[in-house]
Amino acid sequence: MLRRISFKRITNILFSKDIDENEKEAKKNIKKERQPMKPLTKNTEIKEIKDSSLFYIPLSQHIGSPSIPIVEIGDYVKKYEKIGDASGSISANIHSPISGDVVDVVDHFIANGKKIKTIIIANDFQNKEADLTKRELRDLKSIKKDEIFKIIKEAGIVGLGGAQFPTHVKYDIKFRKVETFIINGAECEPYLTSDYSVMKNFTKEILRGLKVIQKLLNPKEIVIGIEEENKELIEIFEKVQDEEEFKTKIELLPVIYPQGSELQLINTITGKKVKKGELPLEKGVIVSNVSTVKAIYDAFFEGKPLTERIVTISGEKAKNIGNYRLKFGTPVYHIVRELKITNEDKVIFGGPMMGTEIFDSRVPTVKGTSGILFLDTEEIERKSCISCGYCVEACPMNLMPFEFADYYKNGKYEKMATANIQNCIECGACEFVCPSRVPLMESIKTGKLILSELEVKNNEK
């Protein structure tokens, strides 16, 4: 059975009484570092930020093969124009978020530290748009499924909950049937409220996007999953459902981490357990993030490809925090300058649990960037594992994270694979509860990369 851990339970573990004074001090530091912080941005209006003069647009903003550049240095591109063509069976198109001149095509750093082929565009601030095809609700009655599928693919839509899996690939169900289509509105990481903001401000667009999905996938039921702490959204959804004459089921979810993970969400809503190697579709389920559904609305009704999203900017070191509409390719240095952030020593893309710390201010936002956090850099002493077992108790996938740290430290990468490291969903709960602050996530993430590189080398032999 999948185990999950609530923030209340984490706090109880962190402050149990049967520990020595050094562990107590470490745990106090953890609690200070991991305050939820959601109220700071939850009810703020969506804000705009001035566009950067340069945009760094990676050709890999998705799981799978990078897209192929179809523009060259010196070319002039319009806003929404396709600049990267999907390649291979799993890939996604890339479009320009602004109009301007292509000034370079180079290998450039992204958040995970890798260098990816990147198109750099000098913004002319004219926002000259490529021709867009807009559609009406009535078009859904006559349009064919193949055309909807093509619209989603051409728009470069990927999963915006973090996985960045190309949506047209996920929705290619062929002759299989979808029992339950789940909209993931469970935003369980501290600080992040971008999905909440999308649900609150774009309710009608989400429901119209669901009408498109219903025509394409024909699920038996559609369920919107919302955490209990956001139950005020139910009234908003029900009102718009009446206006749109489109009913869906709304499921209130417990505030449990990592509730937003696909496997946990499916289990909570349907009671079905997706095993290793299985796809949710094999259980008759498909899950999409609320922002992904909004992107489908934009593609179908507005003709817009995926070039921007709502991003939470927050943290102890951030000024002017809130939920911002950000174009993909916006470099961090521009955000820092525009929001007058004076200390960006620790910057995380995503949430504090599963996010990635970046070390170059030129790193750009991409399709998977749901949050940008500017956090305190207080050093917390790291100690050796004390075999307390808290990481095992916290792991929702029934793994033993302390083993990964030991194998990684000693270079026993093959044993990491044997211990099922690929089953780790990188939720960060293990490191969160660790009283010794063992760098578990560093071991896991880097270990996975090393194993992938070893696999490639072995295949080349």
XYZ file of C-alpha atoms in Angstrom:
461
model
C 0.000 0.000 0.000
C 1.220 3.477 -0.828
C 2.096 5.468 2.260
C 1.738 9.199 2.539
C 2.820 11.633 5.166
C 1.008 14.767 6.301
C 2.769 17.965 7.329
C 1.275 17.469 10.805
C 2.787 13.994 10.949
C 6.125 15.329 9.738
C 6.073 17.921 12.525
C 5.271 15.224 15.067
C 8.193 13.157 13.846
C 10.518 16.150 13.817
C 9.705 17.075 17.375
C 9.406 13.674 19.061
C 10.819 13.702 22.586
C 13.076 10.626 22.413
C 16.001 12.412 20.747
C 19.139 14.146 21.968
C 19.694 17.911 22.052
C 21.742 18.011 18.830
C 18.956 16.311 16.909
C 16.419 18.694 18.423
C 18.432 21.675 17.156
C 18.661 20.169 13.659
C 14.935 19.540 13.610
C 14.169 23.106 14.687
C 16.199 24.306 11.723
C 14.249 22.008 9.416
C 10.932 23.319 10.675
C 12.068 26.909 10.223
C 13.162 26.163 6.652
C 9.968 24.354 5.646
C 7.071 26.607 6.603
C 4.231 26.206 4.078
C 4.112 29.939 3.188
C 1.091 29.492 0.899
C -1.034 32.287 2.458
C 1.494 34.849 1.231
C 0.504 34.338 -2.415
C -2.721 32.332 -2.386
C -5.197 35.183 -2.779
C -3.085 37.679 -4.700
C -4.145 38.856 -8.145
C -2.227 37.492 -11.127
C 0.588 39.919 -11.857
C 2.497 40.814 -14.983
C 6.217 41.332 -15.363
C 7.922 43.379 -18.044
C 9.378 41.211 -20.809
C 13.102 40.579 -20.950
C 15.167 41.983 -23.816
C 16.648 38.516 -24.384
C 14.815 35.181 -24.249
C 16.676 31.885 -23.837
C 14.371 29.180 -25.214
C 15.595 25.602 -24.649
C 14.649 23.044 -27.274
C 13.995 20.485 -24.549
C 11.184 21.532 -22.224
C 9.675 18.071 -22.015
C 10.406 14.410 -21.385
C 11.775 12.710 -24.494
C 13.811 13.824 -27.477
C 14.697 17.511 -27.833
C 12.924 19.348 -30.619
C 14.854 20.244 -33.750
C 15.523 23.947 -34.422
C 13.769 25.183 -37.560
C 15.136 28.732 -37.399
C 18.645 30.063 -37.877
C 20.705 32.988 -36.639
C 19.425 36.151 -38.290
C 15.871 34.913 -38.796
C 12.989 37.109 -37.674
C 10.294 35.254 -35.746
C 6.819 36.271 -34.679
C 5.123 35.624 -31.364
C 3.636 32.078 -31.296
C 5.683 31.013 -34.318
C 7.049 27.475 -34.110
C 10.829 27.490 -33.723
C 11.441 23.878 -32.679
C 9.932 20.798 -34.336
C 9.146 17.691 -32.274
C 11.428 14.750 -33.079
C 10.955 11.084 -32.315
C 7.962 9.350 -30.770
C 8.106 11.346 -27.525
C 8.815 15.031 -28.019
C 7.058 18.401 -28.194
C 7.060 21.490 -30.378
C 8.591 24.737 -29.139
C 7.238 28.192 -30.002
C 8.495 31.729 -29.598
C 6.847 33.727 -26.802
C 7.790 37.063 -28.388
C 8.693 38.588 -31.741
C 12.271 39.454 -32.586
C 15.539 38.323 -34.156
C 17.243 34.996 -33.560
C 20.688 36.058 -32.349
C 22.169 32.684 -31.470
C 21.551 28.938 -31.246
C 23.855 27.567 -28.556
C 24.190 25.003 -25.804
C 22.906 26.737 -22.689
C 22.320 25.725 -19.064
C 18.858 24.782 -17.820
C 17.730 24.281 -14.223
C 19.068 20.739 -13.769
C 22.593 21.838 -14.681
C 22.594 20.285 -18.144
C 23.399 22.192 -21.310
C 20.625 22.067 -23.885
C 20.483 23.464 -27.417
C 18.839 26.859 -26.890
C 17.492 29.514 -29.239
C 18.251 33.050 -28.088
C 15.868 35.717 -29.354
C 16.357 39.482 -29.071
C 12.964 40.952 -28.202
C 11.786 43.772 -30.476
C 8.906 44.487 -28.028
C 6.467 44.665 -30.953
C 4.683 41.385 -30.117
C 3.876 40.771 -33.761
C 1.802 37.600 -33.771
C 1.756 34.694 -36.161
C -1.632 33.880 -37.659
C -3.862 32.077 -35.149
C -6.900 29.889 -35.754
C -9.619 30.588 -33.176
C -12.605 28.288 -32.702
C -16.017 28.486 -31.051
C -17.816 26.083 -28.748
C -20.103 25.076 -31.574
C -17.078 23.784 -33.491
C -16.816 20.920 -31.004
C -19.937 19.347 -32.491
C -18.446 18.918 -35.931
C -14.710 18.650 -35.340
C -13.074 15.233 -35.620
C -10.950 13.675 -32.902
C -7.908 13.537 -35.170
C -8.034 17.299 -35.592
C -8.233 17.893 -31.821
C -5.271 15.584 -31.376
C -3.332 17.530 -34.005
C -4.160 20.875 -32.332
C -2.790 19.658 -28.987
C 0.345 18.289 -30.624
C 1.010 21.405 -32.710
C 0.601 23.643 -29.635
C 3.482 21.879 -27.875
C 1.409 21.127 -24.775
C 3.081 19.073 -22.049
C 2.146 18.133 -18.514
C 2.457 21.302 -16.431
C 2.356 19.594 -13.055
C 6.076 18.903 -13.247
C 6.415 15.751 -15.356
C 6.426 17.654 -18.675
C 5.266 14.547 -20.560
C 3.975 15.493 -24.036
C 0.183 15.626 -23.751
C -0.516 14.410 -27.273
C 1.414 11.222 -26.452
C -0.487 10.707 -23.192
C -3.824 11.223 -24.961
C -2.986 8.800 -27.779
C -5.174 6.060 -26.307
C -5.813 4.296 -29.640
C -8.630 1.794 -28.984
C -8.386 1.788 -25.184
C -11.145 3.240 -23.020
C -10.799 5.884 -20.332
C -12.888 5.188 -17.247
C -11.788 8.218 -15.210
C -10.169 11.464 -16.316
C -8.670 13.248 -13.286
C -7.805 16.942 -13.168
C -4.995 17.372 -10.679
C -5.627 20.449 -8.553
C -3.676 19.149 -5.557
C -0.815 21.579 -5.073
C 0.761 20.030 -2.000
C 4.201 21.671 -1.972
C 4.830 24.596 0.404
C 4.898 28.097 -1.135
C 3.275 27.137 -4.454
C -0.173 28.506 -5.317
C 0.013 28.850 -9.102
C -2.481 26.027 -9.736
C -4.848 27.502 -7.158
C -4.607 30.825 -8.966
C -5.371 29.151 -12.305
C -8.420 27.364 -10.864
C -9.734 30.542 -9.266
C -9.150 32.886 -12.204
C -9.640 30.618 -15.221
C -12.477 28.348 -14.116
C -14.485 28.822 -17.315
C -11.424 28.172 -19.462
C -10.670 24.961 -17.552
C -14.216 23.681 -18.039
C -14.151 24.509 -21.747
C -10.807 22.761 -22.012
C -12.476 19.750 -20.394
C -15.170 19.831 -23.070
C -12.419 19.456 -25.669
C -10.884 16.582 -23.699
C -14.278 14.916 -23.313
C -14.778 14.989 -27.080
C -11.312 13.500 -27.616
C -11.149 10.835 -24.877
C -14.822 10.254 -24.021
C -14.162 9.282 -20.370
C -16.969 7.762 -18.317
C -16.358 10.314 -15.567
C -14.355 13.492 -15.061
C -13.105 14.244 -11.543
C -11.517 17.484 -10.357
C -9.281 16.823 -7.350
C -8.983 19.769 -4.928
C -7.371 19.755 -1.491
C -9.615 20.369 1.503
C -7.837 23.606 2.391
C -9.022 24.997 -0.979
C -12.647 23.898 -0.668
C -13.848 27.436 -1.397
C -13.103 26.625 -5.046
C -16.021 24.185 -5.124
C -18.575 27.002 -5.141
C -16.690 28.737 -7.958
C -16.561 25.569 -10.063
C -20.211 24.687 -9.418
C -21.364 28.151 -10.458
C -19.421 28.025 -13.725
C -20.534 24.445 -14.347
C -24.128 25.662 -14.263
C -23.316 28.481 -16.667
C -21.494 26.135 -19.051
C -24.035 23.340 -18.635
C -21.148 20.957 -18.048
C -21.037 18.877 -14.891
C -17.985 17.188 -13.393
C -17.392 15.468 -10.106
C -15.343 17.415 -7.553
C -13.367 15.374 -5.042
C -12.031 16.973 -1.860
C -8.622 15.534 -1.077
C -6.893 15.296 2.301
C -3.981 17.693 2.812
C -1.387 14.933 2.676
C 2.039 15.063 1.111
C 2.635 14.085 -1.685
C -1.076 14.088 -2.597
C -0.360 15.758 -5.933
C 1.763 12.828 -7.124
C -0.029 10.964 -9.905
C 0.074 7.544 -8.223
C -1.217 8.857 -4.899
C -3.925 10.903 -6.583
C -5.215 7.934 -8.584
C -5.256 5.777 -5.478
C -7.122 8.391 -3.421
C -9.801 9.117 -6.031
C -10.334 5.691 -7.614
C -8.866 3.239 -5.113
C -6.767 1.783 -7.934
C -3.069 1.072 -7.429
C -0.756 1.571 -10.375
C 2.177 -0.832 -10.086
C 5.736 -0.447 -11.311
C 5.882 -0.550 -15.095
C 2.169 0.124 -15.475
C 0.691 3.184 -17.112
C -2.395 4.776 -15.520
C -4.185 4.178 -18.815
C -3.857 0.429 -18.189
C -6.117 1.028 -15.199
C -8.454 3.149 -17.311
C -7.215 6.442 -15.843
C -5.616 9.577 -17.267
C -4.439 12.486 -15.092
C -3.741 16.034 -16.251
C -2.787 19.128 -14.301
C -5.257 22.044 -14.206
C -2.788 24.282 -16.051
C -2.473 21.653 -18.790
C -6.247 21.743 -19.263
C -6.093 25.545 -19.432
C -3.389 25.237 -22.112
C -5.709 22.985 -24.139
C -8.369 25.694 -23.951
C -5.839 28.257 -25.203
C -4.802 26.028 -28.097
C -8.320 25.122 -29.234
C -10.310 28.306 -28.688
C -7.579 30.982 -28.908
C -5.235 29.212 -31.314
C -2.310 29.910 -28.969
C 0.538 27.448 -28.507
C 2.030 26.913 -25.054
C 4.452 29.815 -24.504
C 3.638 31.016 -20.975
C 2.132 29.963 -17.666
C 1.289 31.221 -14.169
C 4.311 30.926 -11.870
C 4.489 31.443 -8.102
C 7.351 33.726 -7.092
C 7.899 33.555 -3.350
C 10.340 32.963 -0.515
C 11.908 34.773 2.388
C 14.271 36.662 0.098
C 11.699 37.660 -2.514
C 10.084 41.056 -2.807
C 6.838 41.621 -4.694
C 5.877 37.981 -4.263
C 2.795 36.587 -5.953
C 1.582 34.620 -8.944
C 2.966 35.982 -12.198
C 2.251 35.341 -15.852
C 5.700 34.445 -17.191
C 6.803 33.691 -20.721
C 9.044 30.663 -21.204
C 12.635 31.636 -21.823
C 12.644 34.480 -19.276
C 16.052 34.424 -17.525
C 16.238 34.556 -13.741
C 18.437 37.656 -13.770
C 15.601 39.597 -15.436
C 13.099 38.514 -12.767
C 15.553 39.464 -10.011
C 16.052 42.901 -11.534
C 12.392 43.625 -12.224
C 11.202 42.534 -8.778
C 14.142 44.223 -7.026
C 15.286 41.061 -5.289
C 18.544 41.917 -3.530
C 19.623 38.461 -2.403
C 19.339 35.503 -4.736
C 21.887 33.198 -3.082
C 19.478 30.257 -3.018
C 17.064 30.023 -5.934
C 14.823 27.021 -6.511
C 12.755 26.228 -9.584
C 9.626 24.440 -8.357
C 8.805 23.778 -4.720
C 11.151 23.306 -1.755
C 10.487 19.555 -1.664
C 10.845 18.476 -5.298
C 12.331 21.583 -6.871
C 15.808 22.127 -8.321
C 18.294 24.665 -7.003
C 19.862 26.705 -9.791
C 23.328 28.231 -9.816
C 23.298 30.442 -12.920
C 21.159 33.581 -13.208
C 20.846 33.057 -16.969
C 18.813 29.876 -16.472
C 15.407 30.448 -18.138
C 11.890 29.518 -17.125
C 10.452 26.587 -19.069
C 7.130 24.787 -19.403
C 7.680 22.890 -16.162
C 8.512 25.949 -14.049
C 5.622 26.212 -11.591
C 7.471 28.295 -9.028
C 10.625 30.309 -8.412
C 11.635 30.506 -4.766
C 14.225 32.791 -3.195
C 15.045 31.195 0.138
C 17.226 31.732 3.177
C 20.704 30.269 2.863
C 21.059 29.330 6.492
C 23.508 26.433 6.717
C 22.273 23.349 8.538
C 24.946 20.930 9.659
C 24.778 17.588 7.893
C 25.586 14.490 9.902
C 25.910 10.787 9.293
C 22.847 8.556 9.076
C 21.735 7.392 12.527
C 19.507 4.594 11.158
C 16.394 6.102 12.715
C 14.171 4.849 9.906
C 12.200 8.105 9.552
C 12.987 8.273 5.819
C 11.582 4.766 5.338
C 8.394 5.672 7.204
C 7.967 8.841 5.159
C 8.525 7.262 1.735
C 5.205 6.893 -0.141
C 6.781 4.317 -2.475
C 7.934 1.922 0.282
C 11.632 2.450 -0.491
C 14.633 2.718 1.817
C 16.170 6.108 0.980
C 19.080 5.725 3.415
C 20.354 2.884 1.204
C 20.545 5.202 -1.805
C 22.691 7.674 0.144
C 25.050 4.908 1.244
C 25.361 3.370 -2.226
C 25.876 6.770 -3.835
C 28.530 7.785 -1.307
C 30.446 4.573 -1.973
C 29.996 4.552 -5.745
C 27.832 1.436 -5.772
C 25.486 2.712 -8.465
C 24.339 -0.702 -9.668
C 23.055 -1.439 -6.161
C 20.977 1.758 -6.347
C 19.202 0.239 -9.333
C 18.728 -3.048 -7.486
C 17.157 -1.086 -4.611
C 14.570 0.267 -7.105
C 15.757 3.870 -7.216
C 13.755 4.359 -10.431
C 10.574 3.942 -8.367
C 11.451 7.090 -6.390
C 9.137 9.982 -7.286
C 11.592 12.523 -5.806
C 8.975 13.967 -3.454
C 11.645 14.948 -0.916
C 9.734 13.641 2.119
C 12.723 11.506 3.155
C 15.146 14.425 3.387
C 12.456 16.563 4.980
C 12.156 14.270 8.004
C 15.823 13.291 8.279
C 17.139 14.567 11.660
C 20.738 14.285 10.434
C 20.056 16.164 7.199
C 21.677 13.481 5.092
C 21.675 14.765 1.457
C 19.224 12.107 0.324
C 17.791 13.993 -2.652
C 21.226 14.828 -4.005
C 22.106 11.131 -3.806
C 18.867 10.096 -5.519
C 18.794 12.675 -8.309
C 22.495 12.414 -9.161
C 22.370 8.642 -8.799
C 19.587 8.440 -11.376
C 21.571 10.584 -13.805
C 24.672 8.428 -13.384
C 22.660 5.248 -13.918
C 21.142 6.726 -17.096
C 24.613 7.612 -18.409
C 25.883 4.108 -17.587
C 22.922 2.593 -19.422
C 23.658 4.690 -22.522
C 27.327 3.657 -22.454
C 26.419 -0.006 -22.082
C 24.022 0.215 -25.032
C 26.734 1.778 -27.180
C 29.115 -1.128 -26.593
